[in-house]
């Protein structure tokens, strides 16, 4: 009989590609993870992992077992959800991992709704970049992720996750008020090809959006300054240090000083925001109201 707890460990190793990283995500020691994987190989009678460079990868047998692991773990999530519903369990704590703008625009209003409609549900917020929250959900560090699409993100048909689309928003160009294009009604990104650029660090989903938008406009941006704080990005643009692309919601209420904001002409860079839980848990009596509150708070935000 295969121990489902070991299936969680197999999935974590498949996600993180190293035993050490999987152990850290699961709050286990690397030796404990290795022991559990060895026991799983004994249970199945197959070699499931092989070394690949500094990490590991699944064998063909490991890939087969991983597909079944995703189905089994999703079914266990459904079982927990149904048992909680049977017990009338709409009271407890939900941990939500979310990026800063998503917290301000969607999660905080949703918490206000929940306080009125489901006072038994307590939301614990963990600030996480848009590409960090999904691994936290898969590793069990969070119950729900408020995330954005990014290069390398799990696909929409990923069997490990259930998604709820929330909103889409364009990125606007931010320029110094003395920039030759500052008085235009809108700007084409190709017109900024020779400018210095201000952007997020590699790994941040907004960095990928900027690179892709500039690539589609026919150039590679000359990244002169990096910050993951949109206020810092706008301040640098206002100081004439370069130009930037910033999600529209991040600019709401921000003091622009010597910066101007222009819509981007043509196909605009877009940030798509969604909520995600482990597949099978979407009907849990604690998570379902949170997902509904997030969808309600996001209604009307989409400007795509």
Short mmCIF file of N, CA and C in Angstrom, two decimals, residues 44-108:
data_model
loop_
_atom_site.label_atom_id
_atom_site.label_comp_id
_atom_site.label_asym_id
_atom_site.label_seq_id
_atom_site.Cartn_x
_atom_site.Cartn_y
_atom_site.Cartn_z
N UNK A 44 6.71 0.79 -4.21
CA UNK A 44 6.29 0.67 -5.62
C UNK A 44 7.11 -0.34 -6.39
N UNK A 45 8.33 -0.62 -5.89
CA UNK A 45 9.20 -1.53 -6.61
C UNK A 45 9.87 -0.91 -7.82
N UNK A 46 9.94 0.43 -7.86
CA UNK A 46 10.53 1.12 -9.00
C UNK A 46 11.46 2.24 -8.53
N UNK A 47 12.48 2.50 -9.32
CA UNK A 47 13.31 3.69 -9.10
C UNK A 47 12.52 4.91 -9.59
N UNK A 48 12.35 5.88 -8.73
CA UNK A 48 11.49 7.02 -9.04
C UNK A 48 12.28 8.29 -9.37
N UNK A 49 13.52 8.37 -8.89
CA UNK A 49 14.32 9.58 -9.08
C UNK A 49 15.73 9.20 -9.53
N UNK A 50 16.32 10.07 -10.35
CA UNK A 50 17.72 9.93 -10.71
C UNK A 50 18.37 11.30 -10.61
N UNK A 51 19.67 11.30 -10.34
CA UNK A 51 20.38 12.56 -10.23
C UNK A 51 20.50 13.20 -11.61
N UNK A 52 20.38 14.54 -11.62
CA UNK A 52 20.52 15.30 -12.87
C UNK A 52 21.25 16.60 -12.54
N UNK A 53 22.55 16.64 -12.83
CA UNK A 53 23.34 17.80 -12.43
C UNK A 53 23.39 17.90 -10.91
N UNK A 54 23.01 19.07 -10.40
CA UNK A 54 23.00 19.26 -8.95
C UNK A 54 21.65 18.90 -8.33
N UNK A 55 20.70 18.54 -9.18
CA UNK A 55 19.38 18.21 -8.66
C UNK A 55 18.99 16.78 -8.99
N UNK A 56 17.68 16.57 -9.02
CA UNK A 56 17.13 15.26 -9.36
C UNK A 56 15.99 15.44 -10.34
N UNK A 57 15.68 14.39 -11.05
CA UNK A 57 14.50 14.39 -11.92
C UNK A 57 13.81 13.04 -11.82
N UNK A 58 12.55 13.04 -12.19
CA UNK A 58 11.77 11.82 -12.11
C UNK A 58 12.11 10.87 -13.25
N UNK A 59 12.12 9.61 -12.94
CA UNK A 59 12.21 8.60 -14.00
C UNK A 59 10.84 8.48 -14.67
N UNK A 60 10.76 7.64 -15.69
CA UNK A 60 9.46 7.41 -16.34
C UNK A 60 8.46 6.85 -15.34
N UNK A 61 8.92 5.94 -14.48
CA UNK A 61 8.03 5.40 -13.45
C UNK A 61 7.62 6.49 -12.47
N UNK A 62 8.57 7.39 -12.15
CA UNK A 62 8.25 8.51 -11.25
C UNK A 62 7.20 9.43 -11.85
N UNK A 63 7.29 9.69 -13.16
CA UNK A 63 6.30 10.55 -13.82
C UNK A 63 4.92 9.90 -13.78
N UNK A 64 4.87 8.58 -13.99
CA UNK A 64 3.58 7.87 -13.93
C UNK A 64 2.99 8.00 -12.53
N UNK A 65 3.83 7.77 -11.51
CA UNK A 65 3.32 7.86 -10.13
C UNK A 65 2.92 9.29 -9.79
N UNK A 66 3.65 10.30 -10.30
CA UNK A 66 3.31 11.68 -10.01
C UNK A 66 1.92 12.04 -10.53
N UNK A 67 1.59 11.56 -11.73
CA UNK A 67 0.25 11.83 -12.28
C UNK A 67 -0.82 11.25 -11.36
N UNK A 68 -0.60 10.04 -10.86
CA UNK A 68 -1.56 9.45 -9.93
C UNK A 68 -1.54 10.19 -8.59
N UNK A 69 -0.35 10.65 -8.17
CA UNK A 69 -0.25 11.39 -6.92
C UNK A 69 -1.10 12.64 -6.95
N UNK A 70 -1.06 13.35 -8.08
CA UNK A 70 -1.87 14.57 -8.20
C UNK A 70 -3.35 14.26 -8.08
N UNK A 71 -3.78 13.15 -8.70
CA UNK A 71 -5.18 12.76 -8.61
C UNK A 71 -5.56 12.34 -7.20
N UNK A 72 -4.69 11.57 -6.56
CA UNK A 72 -4.97 11.09 -5.19
C UNK A 72 -5.03 12.26 -4.21
N UNK A 73 -4.06 13.16 -4.30
CA UNK A 73 -4.01 14.28 -3.37
C UNK A 73 -5.19 15.23 -3.58
N UNK A 74 -5.61 15.41 -4.84
CA UNK A 74 -6.81 16.22 -5.10
C UNK A 74 -8.05 15.57 -4.49
N UNK A 75 -8.13 14.25 -4.60
CA UNK A 75 -9.28 13.55 -4.03
C UNK A 75 -9.28 13.65 -2.51
N UNK A 76 -8.12 13.61 -1.90
CA UNK A 76 -8.03 13.78 -0.45
C UNK A 76 -8.48 15.19 -0.04
N UNK A 77 -8.12 16.20 -0.85
CA UNK A 77 -8.59 17.56 -0.58
C UNK A 77 -10.12 17.61 -0.64
N UNK A 78 -10.70 16.92 -1.62
CA UNK A 78 -12.17 16.90 -1.74
C UNK A 78 -12.78 16.21 -0.53
N UNK A 79 -12.16 15.13 -0.08
CA UNK A 79 -12.68 14.41 1.08
C UNK A 79 -12.67 15.32 2.31
N UNK A 80 -11.57 16.04 2.51
CA UNK A 80 -11.49 16.96 3.64
C UNK A 80 -12.56 18.05 3.53
N UNK A 81 -12.77 18.55 2.29
CA UNK A 81 -13.77 19.59 2.09
C UNK A 81 -15.17 19.09 2.42
N UNK A 82 -15.50 17.86 1.99
CA UNK A 82 -16.83 17.32 2.25
C UNK A 82 -17.04 17.03 3.73
N UNK A 83 -16.00 16.53 4.38
CA UNK A 83 -16.11 16.27 5.82
C UNK A 83 -16.27 17.57 6.60
N UNK A 84 -15.55 18.60 6.18
CA UNK A 84 -15.67 19.89 6.84
C UNK A 84 -17.06 20.47 6.63
N UNK A 85 -17.59 20.30 5.40
CA UNK A 85 -18.94 20.78 5.13
C UNK A 85 -19.97 20.02 5.96
N UNK A 86 -19.77 18.70 6.08
CA UNK A 86 -20.67 17.88 6.89
C UNK A 86 -20.67 18.35 8.34
N UNK A 87 -19.51 18.77 8.81
CA UNK A 87 -19.41 19.23 10.20
C UNK A 87 -19.83 20.68 10.35
N UNK A 88 -20.23 21.29 9.23
CA UNK A 88 -20.62 22.71 9.29
C UNK A 88 -19.45 23.60 9.62
N UNK A 89 -18.28 23.27 9.02
CA UNK A 89 -17.06 23.93 9.44
C UNK A 89 -16.75 25.27 8.83
N UNK A 90 -17.71 26.20 8.75
CA UNK A 90 -17.41 27.53 8.21
C UNK A 90 -16.84 28.43 9.29
N UNK A 91 -15.91 27.90 10.05
CA UNK A 91 -15.23 28.69 11.08
C UNK A 91 -13.81 28.17 11.19
N UNK A 92 -12.86 29.08 11.12
CA UNK A 92 -11.46 28.69 11.19
C UNK A 92 -10.59 29.69 10.48
N UNK A 93 -9.33 29.33 10.29
CA UNK A 93 -8.34 30.25 9.71
C UNK A 93 -7.95 29.82 8.31
N UNK A 94 -7.83 30.79 7.41
CA UNK A 94 -7.39 30.56 6.04
C UNK A 94 -6.14 31.41 5.80
N UNK A 95 -5.07 30.79 5.38
CA UNK A 95 -3.84 31.52 5.07
C UNK A 95 -3.81 31.84 3.58
N UNK A 96 -3.69 33.12 3.27
CA UNK A 96 -3.68 33.58 1.88
C UNK A 96 -2.33 34.22 1.57
N UNK A 97 -1.65 33.72 0.54
CA UNK A 97 -0.41 34.32 0.07
C UNK A 97 -0.73 35.22 -1.11
N UNK A 98 -0.34 36.48 -1.05
CA UNK A 98 -0.73 37.44 -2.09
C UNK A 98 0.34 38.51 -2.27
N UNK A 99 0.39 39.07 -3.48
CA UNK A 99 1.33 40.15 -3.77
C UNK A 99 0.74 41.48 -3.27
N UNK A 100 1.60 42.48 -3.10
CA UNK A 100 1.22 43.70 -2.38
C UNK A 100 0.02 44.42 -3.01
N UNK A 101 0.04 44.62 -4.33
CA UNK A 101 -1.07 45.33 -4.97
C UNK A 101 -2.36 44.53 -4.87
N UNK A 102 -2.25 43.21 -5.00
CA UNK A 102 -3.42 42.36 -4.87
C UNK A 102 -4.01 42.43 -3.47
N UNK A 103 -3.14 42.56 -2.46
CA UNK A 103 -3.64 42.71 -1.09
C UNK A 103 -4.44 43.99 -0.97
N UNK A 104 -3.89 45.09 -1.51
CA UNK A 104 -4.56 46.39 -1.38
C UNK A 104 -5.85 46.46 -2.20
N UNK A 105 -5.81 45.92 -3.41
CA UNK A 105 -6.94 46.09 -4.33
C UNK A 105 -8.05 45.07 -4.13
N UNK A 106 -7.70 43.85 -3.73
CA UNK A 106 -8.69 42.77 -3.71
C UNK A 106 -8.82 42.11 -2.34
N UNK A 107 -7.68 41.71 -1.77
CA UNK A 107 -7.74 40.91 -0.56
C UNK A 107 -8.27 41.70 0.63
N UNK A 108 -7.80 42.92 0.82
CA UNK A 108 -8.27 43.73 1.95
C UNK A 108 -9.79 43.98 1.86
#
